[in-house]
XYZ file of C-alpha atoms in Angstrom:
621
model
C -61.152 -8.567 67.073
C -64.014 -10.804 68.114
C -67.519 -9.426 67.623
C -68.651 -10.943 70.919
C -68.806 -8.616 73.926
C -70.063 -9.077 77.441
C -72.915 -6.961 78.746
C -70.528 -4.995 80.914
C -67.921 -4.455 78.194
C -67.553 -1.023 76.605
C -65.294 -0.549 73.614
C -62.271 1.242 75.003
C -62.093 3.793 72.167
C -65.720 4.771 72.668
C -65.288 4.910 76.419
C -62.101 6.905 76.018
C -64.024 9.526 74.115
C -66.817 9.619 76.664
C -64.352 9.863 79.502
C -63.049 13.358 78.756
C -65.390 14.521 76.035
C -62.872 14.582 73.202
C -60.927 12.320 70.861
C -57.431 11.477 71.994
C -54.826 8.756 71.844
C -55.224 5.659 74.036
C -54.076 6.458 77.570
C -53.497 4.640 80.835
C -57.273 4.224 81.073
C -57.253 2.184 77.895
C -54.286 0.169 78.991
C -55.914 -0.459 82.334
C -59.181 -1.452 80.691
C -57.376 -3.984 78.509
C -55.449 -5.149 81.561
C -58.639 -5.674 83.519
C -59.754 -8.001 80.745
C -56.465 -9.753 80.160
C -54.290 -9.666 83.254
C -55.731 -8.455 86.555
C -58.557 -10.933 86.720
C -59.332 -12.946 89.825
C -58.782 -16.388 88.386
C -60.611 -19.560 89.324
C -57.894 -22.257 89.232
C -60.460 -24.978 88.524
C -60.930 -23.480 85.054
C -57.410 -24.489 84.102
C -58.728 -28.022 83.623
C -61.730 -29.487 81.890
C -64.953 -30.156 83.806
C -64.398 -33.888 83.410
C -60.940 -33.666 84.935
C -62.288 -31.550 87.809
C -64.786 -34.271 88.624
C -62.105 -36.982 88.556
C -59.770 -34.910 90.734
C -62.491 -34.166 93.280
C -63.561 -37.797 93.507
C -59.952 -38.894 93.940
C -59.456 -36.337 96.706
C -62.515 -37.553 98.605
C -61.543 -41.216 98.294
C -57.935 -40.568 99.355
C -58.947 -38.673 102.518
C -61.509 -40.943 104.139
C -64.568 -39.465 102.438
C -65.294 -42.117 99.812
C -69.002 -41.939 100.634
C -68.949 -38.312 99.475
C -67.007 -38.893 96.235
C -70.018 -38.235 93.990
C -70.920 -35.136 96.024
C -67.406 -33.747 95.671
C -67.488 -34.403 91.922
C -70.636 -32.326 91.550
C -69.313 -29.699 93.975
C -66.192 -29.263 91.832
C -68.389 -28.391 88.864
C -70.289 -25.837 90.932
C -67.044 -24.337 92.267
C -65.768 -24.108 88.688
C -68.886 -22.175 87.567
C -70.321 -20.561 90.729
C -73.053 -18.636 88.915
C -73.665 -21.197 86.170
C -74.983 -24.041 88.290
C -78.412 -23.884 86.630
C -76.796 -25.328 83.487
C -75.352 -28.361 85.289
C -77.418 -31.478 84.607
C -75.407 -33.405 87.203
C -77.124 -31.587 90.097
C -80.346 -32.997 91.503
C -83.414 -30.914 92.250
C -82.634 -30.332 95.936
C -79.099 -29.167 95.138
C -80.326 -26.767 92.477
C -82.902 -25.432 94.927
C -80.320 -24.995 97.710
C -77.920 -23.098 95.448
C -80.687 -20.919 94.050
C -81.947 -20.120 97.536
C -78.433 -19.207 98.665
C -78.050 -16.870 95.688
C -81.357 -15.129 96.401
C -81.021 -14.977 100.201
C -77.733 -13.380 101.134
C -78.092 -13.938 104.873
C -79.205 -17.554 104.736
C -77.166 -19.889 106.918
C -77.567 -22.660 109.512
C -77.981 -21.992 113.210
C -74.465 -23.214 114.014
C -72.890 -20.606 111.733
C -74.732 -17.807 113.475
C -74.087 -19.260 116.936
C -70.336 -19.489 116.294
C -70.047 -15.997 114.839
C -72.106 -14.393 117.608
C -70.240 -16.230 120.368
C -66.891 -15.083 119.023
C -68.261 -11.585 118.721
C -69.279 -11.654 122.389
C -65.644 -12.392 123.177
C -64.738 -9.106 121.518
C -66.779 -7.309 124.150
C -64.020 -8.077 126.673
C -61.673 -5.595 125.034
C -64.295 -2.858 124.816
C -65.499 -3.460 128.366
C -61.985 -3.292 129.768
C -61.275 -0.032 127.921
C -64.297 1.620 129.461
C -63.744 -0.004 132.845
C -60.373 1.705 133.048
C -61.980 4.843 131.560
C -64.234 5.152 134.596
C -61.598 3.853 137.007
C -59.254 6.654 135.905
C -61.441 9.005 137.940
C -60.729 7.068 141.158
C -57.780 4.677 141.213
C -55.060 7.356 140.801
C -56.311 8.995 144.020
C -56.571 5.621 145.778
C -52.932 4.816 145.013
C -51.600 8.322 145.697
C -50.867 9.104 142.045
C -53.190 12.098 141.955
C -54.668 14.527 144.432
C -58.464 14.697 144.899
C -58.309 17.932 142.911
C -56.860 16.146 139.862
C -53.252 17.321 140.211
C -50.388 14.887 139.589
C -46.654 15.104 138.998
C -45.092 14.319 135.587
C -43.871 10.949 136.932
C -47.319 10.058 138.219
C -48.812 11.030 134.844
C -46.499 8.505 133.185
C -47.467 5.855 135.776
C -51.192 6.417 135.103
C -50.445 6.203 131.392
C -48.489 2.932 131.659
C -51.208 1.302 133.799
C -53.726 2.111 131.073
C -51.334 1.239 128.261
C -49.758 -1.992 129.452
C -52.569 -4.263 128.273
C -52.078 -3.008 124.723
C -48.286 -3.122 124.816
C -48.213 -6.733 126.003
C -51.048 -7.587 123.615
C -49.041 -6.310 120.684
C -45.525 -7.321 121.691
C -46.209 -10.681 123.404
C -49.786 -11.902 122.964
C -49.904 -11.501 119.188
C -46.735 -13.538 118.651
C -47.745 -16.577 120.684
C -50.790 -17.014 118.444
C -49.075 -19.349 115.971
C -47.853 -21.983 118.472
C -51.107 -21.807 120.454
C -53.141 -22.292 117.288
C -50.837 -25.032 116.060
C -51.115 -27.174 119.192
C -54.566 -26.219 120.518
C -56.519 -25.314 117.377
C -58.645 -22.228 116.977
C -61.188 -23.324 119.596
C -58.577 -24.426 122.136
C -56.666 -21.168 121.810
C -59.856 -19.145 122.247
C -60.772 -21.198 125.353
C -57.355 -20.639 126.933
C -57.394 -16.894 126.336
C -60.981 -16.689 127.595
C -59.842 -18.298 130.850
C -57.058 -15.703 131.117
C -59.449 -12.840 130.419
C -61.905 -14.135 133.011
C -59.311 -14.279 135.779
C -57.306 -11.098 135.174
C -60.117 -8.510 135.431
C -61.057 -10.052 138.767
C -57.419 -9.805 139.792
C -57.395 -6.143 138.771
C -60.337 -5.476 141.050
C -58.488 -6.935 144.054
C -55.196 -5.053 143.464
C -53.744 -3.435 146.599
C -51.159 -1.221 144.885
C -50.540 0.310 141.508
C -47.802 -2.274 140.989
C -50.302 -5.103 141.589
C -52.786 -3.498 139.198
C -49.995 -3.152 136.637
C -49.113 -6.856 136.985
C -52.722 -8.024 136.515
C -53.135 -5.856 133.430
C -49.772 -7.042 132.074
C -51.075 -10.633 131.966
C -54.476 -9.494 130.718
C -52.818 -7.876 127.703
C -51.186 -11.149 126.675
C -54.600 -12.812 126.626
C -56.159 -9.915 124.705
C -53.445 -10.011 122.039
C -53.749 -13.752 121.514
C -57.547 -13.560 121.399
C -57.612 -10.553 119.088
C -55.444 -12.336 116.535
C -57.378 -15.618 116.568
C -61.072 -14.774 116.859
C -61.285 -12.697 113.638
C -59.388 -15.438 111.754
C -61.739 -18.089 113.140
C -64.756 -16.032 112.103
C -63.347 -15.289 108.633
C -62.579 -18.960 108.004
C -66.134 -19.986 108.876
C -68.057 -17.246 107.069
C -69.333 -17.504 103.448
C -67.651 -15.056 101.069
C -70.854 -13.182 100.213
C -71.364 -11.973 103.795
C -67.949 -12.555 105.321
C -67.406 -8.834 105.869
C -70.664 -8.448 107.757
C -70.238 -11.595 109.855
C -66.643 -10.885 110.792
C -67.704 -7.313 111.503
C -69.713 -8.636 114.438
C -66.283 -8.461 116.118
C -66.263 -4.667 115.925
C -69.973 -4.434 116.734
C -69.407 -6.341 119.949
C -66.285 -4.351 120.776
C -68.472 -1.241 120.798
C -71.261 -3.097 122.611
C -68.615 -4.001 125.199
C -67.646 -0.324 125.368
C -71.284 0.617 125.948
C -71.819 -2.095 128.566
C -68.636 -1.017 130.310
C -69.933 2.537 130.492
C -73.222 1.166 131.831
C -71.297 -0.690 134.547
C -69.371 2.489 135.355
C -72.622 4.387 135.873
C -74.252 1.585 137.886
C -71.398 1.326 140.413
C -70.508 5.046 140.560
C -72.075 5.482 144.017
C -70.356 2.527 145.713
C -67.663 4.707 147.229
C -64.032 3.644 147.426
C -64.618 0.301 145.721
C -66.233 1.784 142.593
C -63.038 1.588 140.516
C -62.538 -2.041 141.620
C -65.999 -2.965 140.375
C -65.460 -1.027 137.152
C -62.279 -2.964 136.376
C -63.508 -6.343 137.628
C -66.801 -6.402 135.731
C -64.948 -6.962 132.415
C -64.770 -10.707 133.187
C -68.432 -11.249 132.202
C -68.159 -11.573 128.372
C -64.992 -13.691 128.607
C -66.755 -16.059 130.997
C -69.555 -16.534 128.457
C -66.999 -17.140 125.703
C -65.155 -19.683 127.842
C -68.332 -21.683 128.453
C -69.727 -21.516 124.915
C -66.720 -22.081 122.653
C -66.727 -25.884 122.981
C -70.127 -26.104 121.308
C -68.668 -24.511 118.150
C -67.088 -26.555 115.343
C -63.364 -26.242 114.734
C -62.309 -24.144 111.756
C -62.502 -26.316 108.592
C -59.454 -24.570 107.142
C -57.414 -25.210 110.309
C -58.342 -28.904 110.256
C -57.484 -29.109 106.550
C -54.177 -27.419 107.223
C -53.383 -30.153 109.756
C -54.345 -33.030 107.465
C -57.707 -33.832 109.099
C -59.728 -33.584 105.912
C -62.702 -35.798 106.822
C -63.157 -34.015 110.132
C -62.754 -30.681 108.368
C -65.559 -31.490 105.947
C -67.843 -32.543 108.804
C -67.117 -29.182 110.399
C -67.911 -27.374 107.138
C -71.211 -29.253 106.863
C -72.258 -27.818 110.228
C -71.532 -24.313 108.917
C -73.375 -24.502 105.602
C -77.050 -24.908 104.811
C -76.725 -27.861 102.358
C -74.132 -30.565 101.603
C -73.544 -29.270 98.052
C -72.738 -25.794 99.426
C -70.426 -27.267 102.063
C -68.629 -29.456 99.517
C -68.278 -26.586 97.047
C -66.714 -24.216 99.587
C -64.565 -26.919 101.143
C -63.150 -28.329 97.927
C -62.388 -24.892 96.513
C -60.497 -24.049 99.718
C -58.524 -27.268 99.355
C -57.548 -26.508 95.747
C -56.203 -23.076 96.687
C -54.489 -24.415 99.800
C -52.614 -26.993 97.734
C -51.350 -24.234 95.458
C -50.167 -22.272 98.480
C -48.343 -25.342 99.795
C -46.487 -25.749 96.547
C -45.333 -22.152 96.782
C -44.285 -22.448 100.457
C -43.059 -25.999 101.106
C -41.573 -26.977 104.473
C -42.439 -23.667 106.108
C -42.082 -23.081 109.837
C -42.968 -20.298 112.264
C -40.016 -18.094 111.374
C -40.125 -18.652 107.615
C -43.858 -17.862 107.567
C -43.224 -14.654 109.506
C -40.392 -13.791 107.123
C -42.721 -14.406 104.164
C -44.938 -11.552 105.364
C -42.123 -9.147 104.524
C -40.269 -10.846 101.650
C -42.867 -12.419 99.326
C -44.341 -9.569 97.234
C -47.964 -10.765 97.270
C -47.958 -11.297 101.058
C -46.002 -8.097 101.663
C -48.751 -6.155 99.870
C -51.324 -7.789 102.145
C -49.159 -6.757 105.063
C -49.096 -3.162 103.792
C -52.894 -3.104 103.680
C -53.466 -4.802 107.035
C -50.821 -2.732 108.815
C -52.252 0.452 107.311
C -55.806 -0.085 108.551
C -54.533 -1.210 111.951
C -52.256 1.763 112.558
C -54.888 4.104 111.107
C -57.280 2.947 113.827
C -54.879 4.421 116.389
C -53.839 7.459 114.318
C -57.457 8.595 114.005
C -57.649 9.257 117.753
C -60.703 7.166 118.638
C -58.935 5.591 121.576
C -58.192 8.887 123.279
C -61.987 9.000 123.594
C -62.396 5.321 124.544
C -59.621 5.458 127.159
C -60.055 8.957 128.546
C -63.503 10.319 127.634
C -64.579 10.645 131.264
C -61.388 12.558 132.044
C -61.805 14.744 128.937
C -65.389 15.638 129.832
C -64.406 16.250 133.462
C -61.688 18.715 132.434
C -64.105 20.358 129.974
C -66.380 21.337 132.853
C -68.626 18.388 133.728
C -68.874 16.847 137.178
C -67.698 13.248 137.615
C -71.273 11.947 137.373
C -72.022 14.045 134.297
C -68.761 12.892 132.682
C -69.751 9.249 133.195
C -73.160 9.843 131.618
C -71.599 11.725 128.684
C -69.279 8.746 128.185
C -72.275 6.435 128.290
C -73.776 8.486 125.466
C -70.531 8.105 123.524
C -70.797 4.317 123.880
C -74.425 4.321 122.768
C -73.615 6.434 119.693
C -70.849 4.027 118.733
C -73.139 0.992 118.944
C -75.954 2.582 116.924
C -73.581 3.963 114.283
C -71.841 0.617 113.763
C -75.039 -1.249 112.853
C -75.500 0.305 109.359
C -72.002 -0.820 108.408
C -73.166 -4.438 108.688
C -75.085 -3.788 105.468
C -72.563 -1.480 103.810
C -69.278 -3.317 104.239
C -70.067 -6.024 101.660
C -71.760 -3.651 99.210
C -69.846 -0.361 99.362
C -66.627 -2.099 100.327
C -63.856 -1.735 102.886
C -61.711 0.767 100.969
C -64.629 2.999 100.035
C -65.916 3.280 103.603
C -62.546 4.249 105.042
C -61.726 6.777 102.313
C -65.155 8.394 102.688
C -65.085 8.793 106.480
C -61.536 9.851 107.384
C -61.927 13.473 106.168
C -65.014 13.876 108.364
C -63.158 12.384 111.335
C -60.424 14.983 110.880
C -62.930 17.855 110.776
C -64.989 16.714 113.778
C -61.977 15.939 115.983
C -60.437 19.327 115.204
C -63.768 21.023 115.968
C -63.999 19.165 119.294
C -60.530 20.390 120.229
C -61.248 23.993 119.241
C -64.502 23.902 121.224
C -62.417 23.410 124.363
C -61.079 26.951 123.915
C -64.420 28.376 125.033
C -64.214 29.104 128.767
C -67.043 31.564 129.376
C -70.808 31.160 129.404
C -72.962 28.444 130.946
C -71.798 24.872 131.423
C -73.982 23.702 128.531
C -72.536 26.353 126.224
C -68.979 25.347 127.151
C -69.277 21.584 127.172
C -72.122 20.997 124.715
C -70.104 21.622 121.510
C -67.298 19.360 122.755
C -69.723 16.495 123.354
C -71.501 17.112 120.027
C -68.325 16.982 117.930
C -66.984 13.962 119.833
C -70.259 12.169 119.049
C -70.098 13.177 115.342
C -66.483 11.984 115.189
C -67.635 8.672 116.668
C -70.371 8.311 114.029
C -67.833 8.769 111.217
C -65.432 6.295 112.835
C -68.152 3.686 113.302
C -69.162 3.878 109.636
C -65.641 3.263 108.356
C -62.352 2.596 110.101
C -63.844 1.007 113.211
C -65.495 -2.016 111.566
C -62.921 -2.375 108.769
C -59.612 -2.738 110.651
C -59.821 -6.222 112.168
C -62.149 -7.586 109.501
C -59.802 -6.549 106.687
C -56.672 -7.840 108.426
C -58.240 -11.234 109.093
C -59.017 -11.905 105.429
C -56.110 -10.603 103.355
C -53.383 -13.139 104.196
C -53.022 -16.601 102.580
C -54.008 -19.618 104.697
C -50.427 -20.672 105.400
C -49.298 -17.248 106.626
C -52.594 -16.164 108.156
C -51.594 -16.539 111.816
C -48.302 -14.692 111.349
C -49.865 -11.974 109.219
C -52.687 -11.376 111.668
C -50.230 -11.500 114.568
C -48.185 -8.718 112.998
C -51.311 -6.649 112.302
C -52.504 -7.082 115.898
C -49.007 -6.186 117.102
C -49.174 -2.940 115.121
C -52.674 -2.112 116.383
C -52.154 -2.863 120.053
C -48.635 -1.475 120.303
C -49.750 1.877 118.947
C -52.841 1.746 121.168
C -50.466 1.283 124.081
C -48.313 4.194 122.935
C -51.424 6.372 122.614
C -52.690 5.396 126.061
C -49.246 5.869 127.599
C -48.543 9.287 126.107
C -51.961 10.972 126.229
C -51.921 12.013 129.927
C -48.478 13.570 129.496
C -49.427 15.026 126.084
C -52.355 16.823 127.706
C -50.044 18.040 130.451
C -47.659 19.559 127.888
C -49.903 20.538 124.938
C -53.280 20.836 126.596
C -56.387 19.068 125.346
C -56.725 21.445 122.392
C -53.223 20.626 121.185
C -53.735 16.887 121.669
C -56.989 16.913 119.677
C -55.387 18.981 116.912
C -52.452 16.569 116.737
C -54.709 13.576 116.157
C -56.873 15.507 113.704
C -53.766 15.990 111.557
C -52.933 12.287 111.787
C -56.342 11.540 110.225
C -55.211 13.176 106.975
C -51.995 11.150 106.931
C -53.998 7.978 107.571
C -56.301 8.800 104.629
C -53.325 9.088 102.282
C -51.903 5.757 103.522
C -55.244 4.018 102.946
C -55.474 5.492 99.443
C -52.068 4.018 98.550
C -52.069 0.626 100.255
C -55.600 -0.643 101.028
C -57.185 -2.660 98.216
C -60.825 -3.618 97.897
C -61.724 -7.170 98.964
C -65.518 -7.102 99.127
C -67.408 -10.249 98.080
C -64.276 -12.221 97.197
C -63.483 -15.577 98.745
C -60.468 -15.773 101.019
C -58.718 -17.623 98.214
C -59.591 -15.106 95.471
C -58.144 -12.297 97.578
C -54.755 -13.882 96.947
C -54.872 -12.598 93.378
C -56.036 -9.110 94.348
C -52.667 -8.577 96.003
C -50.728 -9.992 93.077
C -50.914 -6.596 91.314
C -47.678 -4.655 92.037
C -48.020 -1.678 94.377
C -46.618 0.731 91.786
C -49.248 -0.358 89.262
C -52.020 -0.123 91.852
C -51.045 3.389 92.993
C -50.596 4.483 89.361
C -54.129 3.357 88.537
C -55.624 5.047 91.597
C -53.870 8.390 91.003
C -54.010 8.564 87.192
C -57.340 6.874 86.481
C -59.651 6.604 89.490
C -58.880 9.939 91.195
C -59.262 12.081 88.019
C -62.575 10.353 87.314
C -63.754 10.940 90.886
C -62.885 14.660 90.755
C -64.590 15.154 87.380
C -67.658 13.197 88.431
C -68.259 14.401 91.995
C -66.422 17.748 92.216
C -67.084 19.197 88.747
C -70.331 17.176 88.351
C -69.494 16.014 84.844
C -71.266 13.012 83.371
C -68.213 10.834 82.668
C -67.995 7.064 82.319
C -66.672 5.262 85.365
C -63.340 3.521 84.624
C -63.123 -0.230 85.150
C -61.641 -1.555 88.399
C -58.037 -2.656 88.256
C -59.143 -6.024 89.680
C -62.200 -7.848 88.390
C -63.739 -11.219 89.037
C -63.414 -13.627 86.140
C -67.133 -14.318 85.796
C -67.774 -10.576 85.389
C -65.231 -10.143 82.593
C -65.470 -11.069 78.937
C -62.470 -13.341 78.518
C -63.337 -14.050 74.870
C -62.643 -10.437 73.894
C -59.438 -10.253 71.856
C -57.310 -7.378 70.599
């Protein structure tokens, strides 16, 4: 065995002894430790060839794709991409390039104005979904009476309860079952920007149409079309953001999507409160005001660059590199990220030649690596609905009204819910790329279960003052919202947008959005009738139980992707599911229990996946 060891390497026999405090035979921990060194390493494909050959390949690529003037730059960039943290040893780099790379390494949030403009603009588009949810939340207090679906006293027949449910649910059902699956052709022919512009136009017109509806059937029709636009937008905007963002802060930048969803929720509640005294037209204004963020997105998207990866995928390499240059702080950084993406994309093309829409969709279920990505993305998407957050987002005003508040008080309590969600989401911007996606969700789901169950049980109290009856319900709903905002809320769309390979990304994200929105539609459709049959206590208890099931699903199928490039994530999902679950249950979970339950000072086991530059590849058995 070689004497050389990395700083992070611990001899597995010594660590084995430290792990449980006694001598024993090598176990799965030892095997996993050796595997983390030998097998489950995120590999940089540029290291398969010599540095000299990398330079020649990069120069040839630039010259063959209309970028001959950048051939030298691409040669140097290939060396940097081959050794991302070893650039200080490269004599080929000039002083400005060394300085730019060093500054990037030391300043995590450094980036050009165009990167931030593009990410923020796309995030504003996310506010449409949140605003519409809360617009209908407030409108639920008025439009059922206006259309004869409910008496002024809040009484409605079982059929009318289903009609109210389907009006609320239809935007999510059409988003999941129609909108998500037209993403691929729209992206193919219009590009990321063109698709976002088209859906922004749709989402500007349909809320206005909802506000002018003269019957529940007309309102249903407007929301039917709105859902198609929401589904198409929801599948494209996170992909567009993920493809533009640097790996080191991709989680935080893409998470602006969720931040602006909750900002949209808050602004929608603000609009509900502002127009509450406008009489019979209040629900029309509450629904119609959701056009504002989509209008801003529609106007601003054409100032953004097209996705470099989309342009590369369509053979427009020179234009793609110009786009990447607008999104990176220095040409050497742009060339490094762009060329590395190209190398991985070429490998993907060799694995999936002559693919079309249907074969790419089939790949999401038949190719093991992509199927594992699909498991993870589908899990976080369905967990977002299983946790019960949307029974609050869709029906909080109704819940607070039935708990004992007046209509005005219910609207203000809902406004507080929106404010709590915004404030609680902000810390996750700094946690998602350090603590990780998997860690945040596993840590918060148990608390969500407890708080949602407590909120439901609080509804059993019927005596005492209004504050004594309603206060605990509001408190536990707010605490549930805090836990959601620190974990599942920001993770779902961000995680789904990054885990699929470039070739199958549209289809993979479309399926994930289909799962998310379809189950959101089912939740919205069934909740009014569920309350009618089970009562609010039973409905809250039902979703509290689903939180525990969602936690178990995340434990089994969601893998950590923090601080990996979109291309490196491909290898994270190359580990078989059986091996991954075996490691988590037989290695990680026992360590966690010993360390944090029994408070024993045991050595942390190595991760089943490790980046190559963090692993001693010279170590031999």
